[in-house]
Tab-separated table of C-alpha atoms in Angstrom:
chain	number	residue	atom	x	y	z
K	1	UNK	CA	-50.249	-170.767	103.572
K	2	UNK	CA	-48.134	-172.848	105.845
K	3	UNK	CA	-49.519	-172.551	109.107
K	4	UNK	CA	-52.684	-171.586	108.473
K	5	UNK	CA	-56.358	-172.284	108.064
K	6	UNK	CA	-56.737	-174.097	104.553
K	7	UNK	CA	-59.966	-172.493	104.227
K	8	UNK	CA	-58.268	-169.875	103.240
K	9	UNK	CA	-56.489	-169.290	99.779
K	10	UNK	CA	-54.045	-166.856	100.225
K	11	UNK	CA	-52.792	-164.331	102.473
K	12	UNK	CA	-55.449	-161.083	101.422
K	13	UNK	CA	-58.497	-163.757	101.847
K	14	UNK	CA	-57.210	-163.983	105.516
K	15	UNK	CA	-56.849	-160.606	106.348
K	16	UNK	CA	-59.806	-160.079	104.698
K	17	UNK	CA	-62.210	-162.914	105.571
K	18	UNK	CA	-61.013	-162.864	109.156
K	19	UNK	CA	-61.920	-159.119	109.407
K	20	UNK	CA	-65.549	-159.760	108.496
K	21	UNK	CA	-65.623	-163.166	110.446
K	22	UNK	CA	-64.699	-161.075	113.300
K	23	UNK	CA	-66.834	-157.929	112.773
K	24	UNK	CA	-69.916	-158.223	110.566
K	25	UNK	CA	-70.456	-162.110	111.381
K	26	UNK	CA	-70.492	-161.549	115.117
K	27	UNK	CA	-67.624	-163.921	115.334
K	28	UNK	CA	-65.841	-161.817	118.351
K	29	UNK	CA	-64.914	-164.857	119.796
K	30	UNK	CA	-62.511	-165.909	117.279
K	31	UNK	CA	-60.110	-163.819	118.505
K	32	UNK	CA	-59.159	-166.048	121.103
K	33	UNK	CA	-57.871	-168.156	117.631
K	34	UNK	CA	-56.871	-165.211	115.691
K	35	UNK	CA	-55.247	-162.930	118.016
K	36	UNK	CA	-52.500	-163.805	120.339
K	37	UNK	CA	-52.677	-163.419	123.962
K	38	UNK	CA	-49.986	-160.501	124.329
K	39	UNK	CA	-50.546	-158.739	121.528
K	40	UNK	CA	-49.677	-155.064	120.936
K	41	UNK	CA	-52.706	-153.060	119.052
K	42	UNK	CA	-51.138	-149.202	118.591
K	43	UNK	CA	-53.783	-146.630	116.904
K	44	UNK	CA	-52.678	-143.274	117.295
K	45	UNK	CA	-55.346	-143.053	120.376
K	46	UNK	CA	-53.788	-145.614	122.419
K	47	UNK	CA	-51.567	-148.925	122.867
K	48	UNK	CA	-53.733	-151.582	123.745
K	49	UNK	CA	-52.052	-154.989	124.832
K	50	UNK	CA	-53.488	-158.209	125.385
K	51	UNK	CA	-56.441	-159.959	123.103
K	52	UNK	CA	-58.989	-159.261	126.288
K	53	UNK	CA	-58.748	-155.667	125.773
K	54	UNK	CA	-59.065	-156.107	122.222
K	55	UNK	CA	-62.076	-157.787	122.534
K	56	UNK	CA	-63.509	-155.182	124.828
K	57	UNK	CA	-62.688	-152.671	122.600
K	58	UNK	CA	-63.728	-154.598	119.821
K	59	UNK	CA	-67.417	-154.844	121.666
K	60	UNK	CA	-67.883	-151.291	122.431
K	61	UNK	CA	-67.357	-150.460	119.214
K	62	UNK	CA	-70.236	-152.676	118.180
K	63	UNK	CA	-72.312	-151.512	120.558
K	64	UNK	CA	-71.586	-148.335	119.383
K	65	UNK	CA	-72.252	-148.555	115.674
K	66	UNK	CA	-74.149	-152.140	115.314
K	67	UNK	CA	-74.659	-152.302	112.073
K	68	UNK	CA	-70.997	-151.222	110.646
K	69	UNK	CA	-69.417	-152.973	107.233
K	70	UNK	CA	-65.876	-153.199	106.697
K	71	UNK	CA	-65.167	-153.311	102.955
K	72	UNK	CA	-61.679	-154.430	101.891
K	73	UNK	CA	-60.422	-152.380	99.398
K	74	UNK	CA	-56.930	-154.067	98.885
K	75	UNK	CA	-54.333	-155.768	101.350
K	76	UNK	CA	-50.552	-155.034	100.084
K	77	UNK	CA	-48.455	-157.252	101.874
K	78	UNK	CA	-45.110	-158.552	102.558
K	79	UNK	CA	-43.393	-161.981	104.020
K	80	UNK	CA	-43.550	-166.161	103.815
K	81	UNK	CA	-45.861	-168.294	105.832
K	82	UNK	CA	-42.913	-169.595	107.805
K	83	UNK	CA	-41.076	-166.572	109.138
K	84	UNK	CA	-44.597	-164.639	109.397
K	85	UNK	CA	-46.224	-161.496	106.848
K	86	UNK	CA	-47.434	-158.079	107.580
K	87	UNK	CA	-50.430	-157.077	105.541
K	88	UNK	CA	-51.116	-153.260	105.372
K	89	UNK	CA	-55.414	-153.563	104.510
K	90	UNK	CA	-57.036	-150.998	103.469
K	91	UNK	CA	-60.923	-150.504	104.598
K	92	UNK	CA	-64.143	-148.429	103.755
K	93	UNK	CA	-65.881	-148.929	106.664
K	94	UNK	CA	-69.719	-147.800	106.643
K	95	UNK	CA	-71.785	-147.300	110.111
K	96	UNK	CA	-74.626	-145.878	111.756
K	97	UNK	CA	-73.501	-143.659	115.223
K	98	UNK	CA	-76.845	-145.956	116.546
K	99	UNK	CA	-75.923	-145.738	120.193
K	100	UNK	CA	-74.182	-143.799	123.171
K	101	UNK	CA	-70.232	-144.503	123.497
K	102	UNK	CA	-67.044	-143.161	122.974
K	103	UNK	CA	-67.907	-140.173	120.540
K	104	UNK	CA	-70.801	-139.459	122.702
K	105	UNK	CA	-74.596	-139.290	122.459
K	106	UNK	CA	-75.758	-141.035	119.477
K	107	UNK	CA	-76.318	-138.821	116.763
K	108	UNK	CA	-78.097	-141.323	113.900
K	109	UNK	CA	-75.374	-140.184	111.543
K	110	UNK	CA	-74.422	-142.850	108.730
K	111	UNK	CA	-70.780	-142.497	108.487
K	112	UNK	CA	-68.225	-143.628	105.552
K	113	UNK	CA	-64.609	-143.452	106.715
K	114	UNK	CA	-61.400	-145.126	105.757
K	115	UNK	CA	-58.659	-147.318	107.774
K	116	UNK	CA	-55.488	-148.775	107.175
K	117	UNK	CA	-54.285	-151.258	109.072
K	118	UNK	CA	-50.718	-153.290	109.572
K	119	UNK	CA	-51.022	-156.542	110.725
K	120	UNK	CA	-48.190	-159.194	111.944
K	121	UNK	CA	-49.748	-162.828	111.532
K	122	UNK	CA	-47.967	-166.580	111.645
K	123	UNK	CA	-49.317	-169.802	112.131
K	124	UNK	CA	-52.608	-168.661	112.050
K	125	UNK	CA	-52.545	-165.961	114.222
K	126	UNK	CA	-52.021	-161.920	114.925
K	127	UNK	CA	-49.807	-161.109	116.892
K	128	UNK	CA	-48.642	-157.085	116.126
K	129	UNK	CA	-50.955	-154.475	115.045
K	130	UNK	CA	-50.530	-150.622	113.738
K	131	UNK	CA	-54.220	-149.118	113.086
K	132	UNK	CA	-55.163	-145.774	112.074
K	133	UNK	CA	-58.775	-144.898	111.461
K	134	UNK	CA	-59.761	-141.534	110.006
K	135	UNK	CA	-60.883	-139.973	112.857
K	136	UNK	CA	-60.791	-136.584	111.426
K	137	UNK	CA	-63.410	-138.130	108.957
K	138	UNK	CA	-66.075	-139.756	111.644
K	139	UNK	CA	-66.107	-137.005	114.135
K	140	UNK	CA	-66.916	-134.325	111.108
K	141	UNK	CA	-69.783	-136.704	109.876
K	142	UNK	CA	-71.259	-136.356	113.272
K	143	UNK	CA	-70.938	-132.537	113.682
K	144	UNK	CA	-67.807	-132.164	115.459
K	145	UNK	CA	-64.308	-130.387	114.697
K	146	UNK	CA	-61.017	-132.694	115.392
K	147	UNK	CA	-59.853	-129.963	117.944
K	148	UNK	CA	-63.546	-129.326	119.693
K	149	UNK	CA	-63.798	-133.446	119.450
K	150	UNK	CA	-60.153	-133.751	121.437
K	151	UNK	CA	-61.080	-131.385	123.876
K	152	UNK	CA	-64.269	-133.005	124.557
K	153	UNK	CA	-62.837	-136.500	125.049
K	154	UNK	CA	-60.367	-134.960	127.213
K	155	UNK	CA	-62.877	-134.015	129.896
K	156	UNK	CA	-65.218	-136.717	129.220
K	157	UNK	CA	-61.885	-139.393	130.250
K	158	UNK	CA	-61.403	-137.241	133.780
K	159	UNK	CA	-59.145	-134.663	132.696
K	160	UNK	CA	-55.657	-134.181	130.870
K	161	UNK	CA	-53.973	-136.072	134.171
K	162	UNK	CA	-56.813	-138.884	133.781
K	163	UNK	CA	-57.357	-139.407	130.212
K	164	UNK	CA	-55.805	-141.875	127.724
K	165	UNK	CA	-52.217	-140.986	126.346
K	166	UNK	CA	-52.434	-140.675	122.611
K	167	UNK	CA	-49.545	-142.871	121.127
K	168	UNK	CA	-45.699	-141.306	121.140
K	169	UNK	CA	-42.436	-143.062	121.352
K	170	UNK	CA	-42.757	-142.776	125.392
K	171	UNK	CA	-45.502	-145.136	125.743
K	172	UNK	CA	-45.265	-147.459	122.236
K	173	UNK	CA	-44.406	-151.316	123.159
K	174	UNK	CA	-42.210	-153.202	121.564
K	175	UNK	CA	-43.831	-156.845	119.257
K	176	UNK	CA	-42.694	-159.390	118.201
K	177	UNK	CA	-42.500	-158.471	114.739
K	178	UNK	CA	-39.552	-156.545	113.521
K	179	UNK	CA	-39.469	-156.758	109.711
K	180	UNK	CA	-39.155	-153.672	107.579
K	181	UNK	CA	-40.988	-154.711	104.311
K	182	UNK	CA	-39.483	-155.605	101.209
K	183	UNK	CA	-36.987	-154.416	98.680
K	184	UNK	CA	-39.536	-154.553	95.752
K	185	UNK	CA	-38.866	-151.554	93.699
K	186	UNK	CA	-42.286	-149.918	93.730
K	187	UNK	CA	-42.220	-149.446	97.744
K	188	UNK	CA	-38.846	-147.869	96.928
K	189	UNK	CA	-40.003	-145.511	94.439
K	190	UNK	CA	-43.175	-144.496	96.808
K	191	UNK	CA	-40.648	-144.146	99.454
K	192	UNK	CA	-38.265	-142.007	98.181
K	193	UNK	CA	-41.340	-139.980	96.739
K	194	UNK	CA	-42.268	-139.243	100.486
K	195	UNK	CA	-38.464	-138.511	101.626
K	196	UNK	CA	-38.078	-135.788	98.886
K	197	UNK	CA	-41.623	-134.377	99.966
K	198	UNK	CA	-40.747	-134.354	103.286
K	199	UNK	CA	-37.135	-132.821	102.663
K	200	UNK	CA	-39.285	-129.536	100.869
K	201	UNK	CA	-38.467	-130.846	97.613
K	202	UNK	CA	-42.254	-130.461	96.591
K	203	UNK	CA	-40.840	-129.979	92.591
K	204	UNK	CA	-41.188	-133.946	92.915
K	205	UNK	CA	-45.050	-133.994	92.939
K	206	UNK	CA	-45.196	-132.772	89.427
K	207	UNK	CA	-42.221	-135.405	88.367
K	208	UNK	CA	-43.724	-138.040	90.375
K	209	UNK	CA	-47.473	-137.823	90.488
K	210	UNK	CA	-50.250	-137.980	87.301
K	211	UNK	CA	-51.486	-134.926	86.657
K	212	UNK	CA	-54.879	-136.030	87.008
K	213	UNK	CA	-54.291	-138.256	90.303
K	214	UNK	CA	-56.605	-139.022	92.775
K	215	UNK	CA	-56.267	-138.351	96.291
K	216	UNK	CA	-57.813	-139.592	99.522
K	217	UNK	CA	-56.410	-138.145	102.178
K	218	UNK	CA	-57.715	-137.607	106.132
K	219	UNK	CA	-60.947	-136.191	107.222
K	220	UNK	CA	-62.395	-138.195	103.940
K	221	UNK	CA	-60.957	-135.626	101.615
K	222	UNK	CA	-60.976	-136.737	97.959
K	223	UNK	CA	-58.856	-134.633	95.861
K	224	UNK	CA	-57.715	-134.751	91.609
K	225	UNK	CA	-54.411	-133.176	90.622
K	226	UNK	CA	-51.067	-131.719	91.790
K	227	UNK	CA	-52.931	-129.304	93.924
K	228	UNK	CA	-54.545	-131.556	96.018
K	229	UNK	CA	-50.914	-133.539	96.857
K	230	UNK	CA	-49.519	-130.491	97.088
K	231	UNK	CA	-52.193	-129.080	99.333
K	232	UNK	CA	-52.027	-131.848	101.792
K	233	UNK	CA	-48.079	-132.605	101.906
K	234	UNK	CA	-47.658	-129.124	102.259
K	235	UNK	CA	-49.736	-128.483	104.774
K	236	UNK	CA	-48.609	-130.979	106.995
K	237	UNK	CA	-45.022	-130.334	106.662
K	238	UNK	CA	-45.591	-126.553	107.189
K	239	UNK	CA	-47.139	-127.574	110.669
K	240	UNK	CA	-44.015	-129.684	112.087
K	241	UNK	CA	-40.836	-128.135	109.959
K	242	UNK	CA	-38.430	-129.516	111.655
K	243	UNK	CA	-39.745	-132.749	112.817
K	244	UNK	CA	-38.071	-135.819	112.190
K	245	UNK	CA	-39.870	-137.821	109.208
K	246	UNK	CA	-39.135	-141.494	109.338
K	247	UNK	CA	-40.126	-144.376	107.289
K	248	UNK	CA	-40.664	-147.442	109.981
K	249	UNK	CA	-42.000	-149.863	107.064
K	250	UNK	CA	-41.721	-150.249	103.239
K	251	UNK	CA	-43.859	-152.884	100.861
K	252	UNK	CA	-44.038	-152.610	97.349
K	253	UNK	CA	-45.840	-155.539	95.048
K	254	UNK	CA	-46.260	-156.696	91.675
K	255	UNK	CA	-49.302	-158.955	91.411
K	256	UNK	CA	-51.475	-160.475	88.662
K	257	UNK	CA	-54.063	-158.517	87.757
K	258	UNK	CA	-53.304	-155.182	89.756
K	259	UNK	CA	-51.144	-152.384	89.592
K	260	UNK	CA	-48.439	-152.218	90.876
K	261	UNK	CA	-48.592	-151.215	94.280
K	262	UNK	CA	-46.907	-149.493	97.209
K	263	UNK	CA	-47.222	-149.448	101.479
K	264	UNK	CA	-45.631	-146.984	103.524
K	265	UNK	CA	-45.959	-147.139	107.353
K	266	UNK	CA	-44.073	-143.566	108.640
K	267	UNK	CA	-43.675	-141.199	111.533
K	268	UNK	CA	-43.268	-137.508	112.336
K	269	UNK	CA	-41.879	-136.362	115.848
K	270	UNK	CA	-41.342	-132.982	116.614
K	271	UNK	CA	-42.854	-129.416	117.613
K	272	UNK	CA	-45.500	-127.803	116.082
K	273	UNK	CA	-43.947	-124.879	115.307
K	274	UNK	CA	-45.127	-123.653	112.153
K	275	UNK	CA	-48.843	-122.434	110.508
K	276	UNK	CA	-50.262	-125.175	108.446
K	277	UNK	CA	-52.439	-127.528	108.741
K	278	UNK	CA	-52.835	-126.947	112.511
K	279	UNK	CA	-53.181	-123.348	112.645
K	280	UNK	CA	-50.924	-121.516	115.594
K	281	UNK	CA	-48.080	-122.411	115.964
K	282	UNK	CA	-48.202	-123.916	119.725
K	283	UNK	CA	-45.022	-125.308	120.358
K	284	UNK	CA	-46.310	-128.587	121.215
K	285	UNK	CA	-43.751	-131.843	120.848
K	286	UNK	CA	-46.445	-134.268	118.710
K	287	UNK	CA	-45.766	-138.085	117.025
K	288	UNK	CA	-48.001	-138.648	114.512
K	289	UNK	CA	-48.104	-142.294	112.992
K	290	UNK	CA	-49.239	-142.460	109.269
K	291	UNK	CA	-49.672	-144.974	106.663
K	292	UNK	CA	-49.524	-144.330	103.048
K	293	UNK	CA	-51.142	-146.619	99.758
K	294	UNK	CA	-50.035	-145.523	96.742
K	295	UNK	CA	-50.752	-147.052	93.401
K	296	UNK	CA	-48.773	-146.630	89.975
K	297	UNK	CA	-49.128	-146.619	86.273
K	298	UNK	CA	-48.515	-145.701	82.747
K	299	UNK	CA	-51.028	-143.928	80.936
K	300	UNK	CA	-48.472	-142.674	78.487
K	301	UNK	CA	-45.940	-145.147	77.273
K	302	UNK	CA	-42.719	-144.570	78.877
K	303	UNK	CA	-43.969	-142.388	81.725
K	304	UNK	CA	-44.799	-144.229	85.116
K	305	UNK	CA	-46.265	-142.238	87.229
K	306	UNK	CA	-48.389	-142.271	91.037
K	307	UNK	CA	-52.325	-142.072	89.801
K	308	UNK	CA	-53.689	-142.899	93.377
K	309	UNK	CA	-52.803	-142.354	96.858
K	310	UNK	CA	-54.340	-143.016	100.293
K	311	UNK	CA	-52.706	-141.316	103.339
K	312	UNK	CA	-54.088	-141.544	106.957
K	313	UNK	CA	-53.276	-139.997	110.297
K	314	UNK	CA	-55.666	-139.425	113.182
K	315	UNK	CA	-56.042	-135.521	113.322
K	316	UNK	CA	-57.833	-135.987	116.291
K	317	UNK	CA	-54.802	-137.066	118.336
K	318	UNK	CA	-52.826	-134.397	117.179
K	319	UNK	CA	-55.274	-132.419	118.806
K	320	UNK	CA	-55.554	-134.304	121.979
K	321	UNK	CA	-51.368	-134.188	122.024
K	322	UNK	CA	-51.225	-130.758	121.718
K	323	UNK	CA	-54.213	-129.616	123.818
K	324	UNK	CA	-52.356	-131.900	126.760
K	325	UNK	CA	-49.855	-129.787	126.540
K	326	UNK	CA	-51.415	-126.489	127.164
K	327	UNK	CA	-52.755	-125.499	123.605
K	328	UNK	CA	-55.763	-122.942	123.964
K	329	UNK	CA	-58.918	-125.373	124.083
């Protein structure tokens, strides 16, 4: 860890122990160490630059929900010390909706919601961020739809000539970090899984996938089985046909004492033009920015297989996109 605090061991306990040093320890000062001056937070709400913003955002959302846990399920990661590593973390995050604030008048809902998060760091420090939390999961918990949620957030910013721009090619920034992953072979294998799904070749979920794999997938849906995968990939790609499906980032990783393990950071530009998971077809030109966990196994002898996988996007920006653009509110 070359560059970094020796307090901590390895490259997860960072991620991980600076994400609670920073949230549940009060510590929102340490991102003047942690996070660098100019750096480049996208969610699919927003681009956020600079660590002052960040640390106002950072406080509302404490002010918000006061009491809220971040629980590191696993960091899969990529990189050296010396040229820098981009950790994809993946969070439960737990919270009471305690006070007024971005999703409105406090409603005294608990919530329990995923995030996955790409993070940039050398020498100590954070520099390039891609987070996605499950929106579609917190706004249900507190009594709202995704589209009914958009529309009110909408208004409540001023207005569709007012309000924040959700996140598209247009207004993404440019970091400093420009890696692409790794060429470990399980972040291949999850990768081409995802190009065949997305080229319609949905015959690969039942060559790929466990029959009895679990799912977890956004608005905090947990599903078992081909179904579910099917279900979900479906769905989306029947929404946005003949958008463009890129993969922007790639880790796979064999470590001791976990399965082996794959990260997929990915894109998907183009119109809503089809019925799926988005209901009429609107016409609307959307970019929605995913991540993907996947982990793999051998129940059988001889026959590897995908047994879990985590996918989020922000359904509530999809929304937002396409009710900006003249989508029936």
């Amino acid at each position: 860890m070359q560059g970094f605090d020796p307090k901590f061991s390895d490259f997860p306990d960072y991620i991980i122990g600076i994400t609670k040093e920073i949230w549940e320890d009060r510590g929102i000062a340490t991102l003047h160490q942690y996070y660098g001056d100019e750096i480049v937070v996208r969610s699919p709400a927003s681009v956020v630059i600079g660590n002052q913003n960040v640390i106002g955002a950072t406080m509302a959302t404490l002010a918000e929900f006061p009491d809220r846990e971040l629980l590191g399920e696993d960091v899969i990661w990529s990189g050296t010390p010396e040229e820098g590593m981009l950790s994809s973390h993946r969070i439960i995050s737990t919270a009471t909706h305690a006070r007024d604030g971005m999703y409105g008048t406090a409603t005294g809902r608990k919530l329990h919601y995923r995030i996955l998060a790409d993070c940039h760091a050398i020498n100590n420090q954070i520099n390039d961020e891609w987070l996605i939390r499950d929106q579609g999961a917190i706004v249900r918990q507190m009594g709202w739809e995704p589209r009914a949620y958009a529309a009110d957030l909408i208004a409540r910013e001023g207005g569709p000539e007012n309000c924040v721009q959700p996140l598209t090619p247009a207004n993404d920034v440019e970091g400093p970090y420009k890696g692409r992953g790794n060429d470990n072979e399980w972040g291949a294998r999850y990768g081409g899984i995802l190009t065949r799904i997305m080229g319609a070749d949905m015959a690969t979920i039942e060559r790929d996938y466990d029959r009895a794999v679990q799912t977890e997938y956004p608005g905090g849906v947990t599903g078992h089985g081909w179904g579910a995968v099917d279900q979900f990939w479906m769905g989306l790609r029947a929404a946005f046909p003949a958008a463009e499906f890129r993969i922007e980032h790639q880790i796979g990783r064999d470590d001791p004492n976990m399965c082996p393990r794959a990260a997929i950071r990915w894109s998907l530009h183009g119109k809503h033009t089809g019925w799926g998971a988005f209901g009429v077809p609107t016409g609307a030109e959307v970019y929605i920015l995913g991540i993907s966990h996947a982990e793999f196994g051998e129940v059988i002898g001889g026959q590897v297989s995908l047994r879990r996988e985590f996918t989020l996007f922000d359904e509530t920006s999809v929304w937002k996109q396409m009710l900006l653009q003249g989508a029936a509110q």
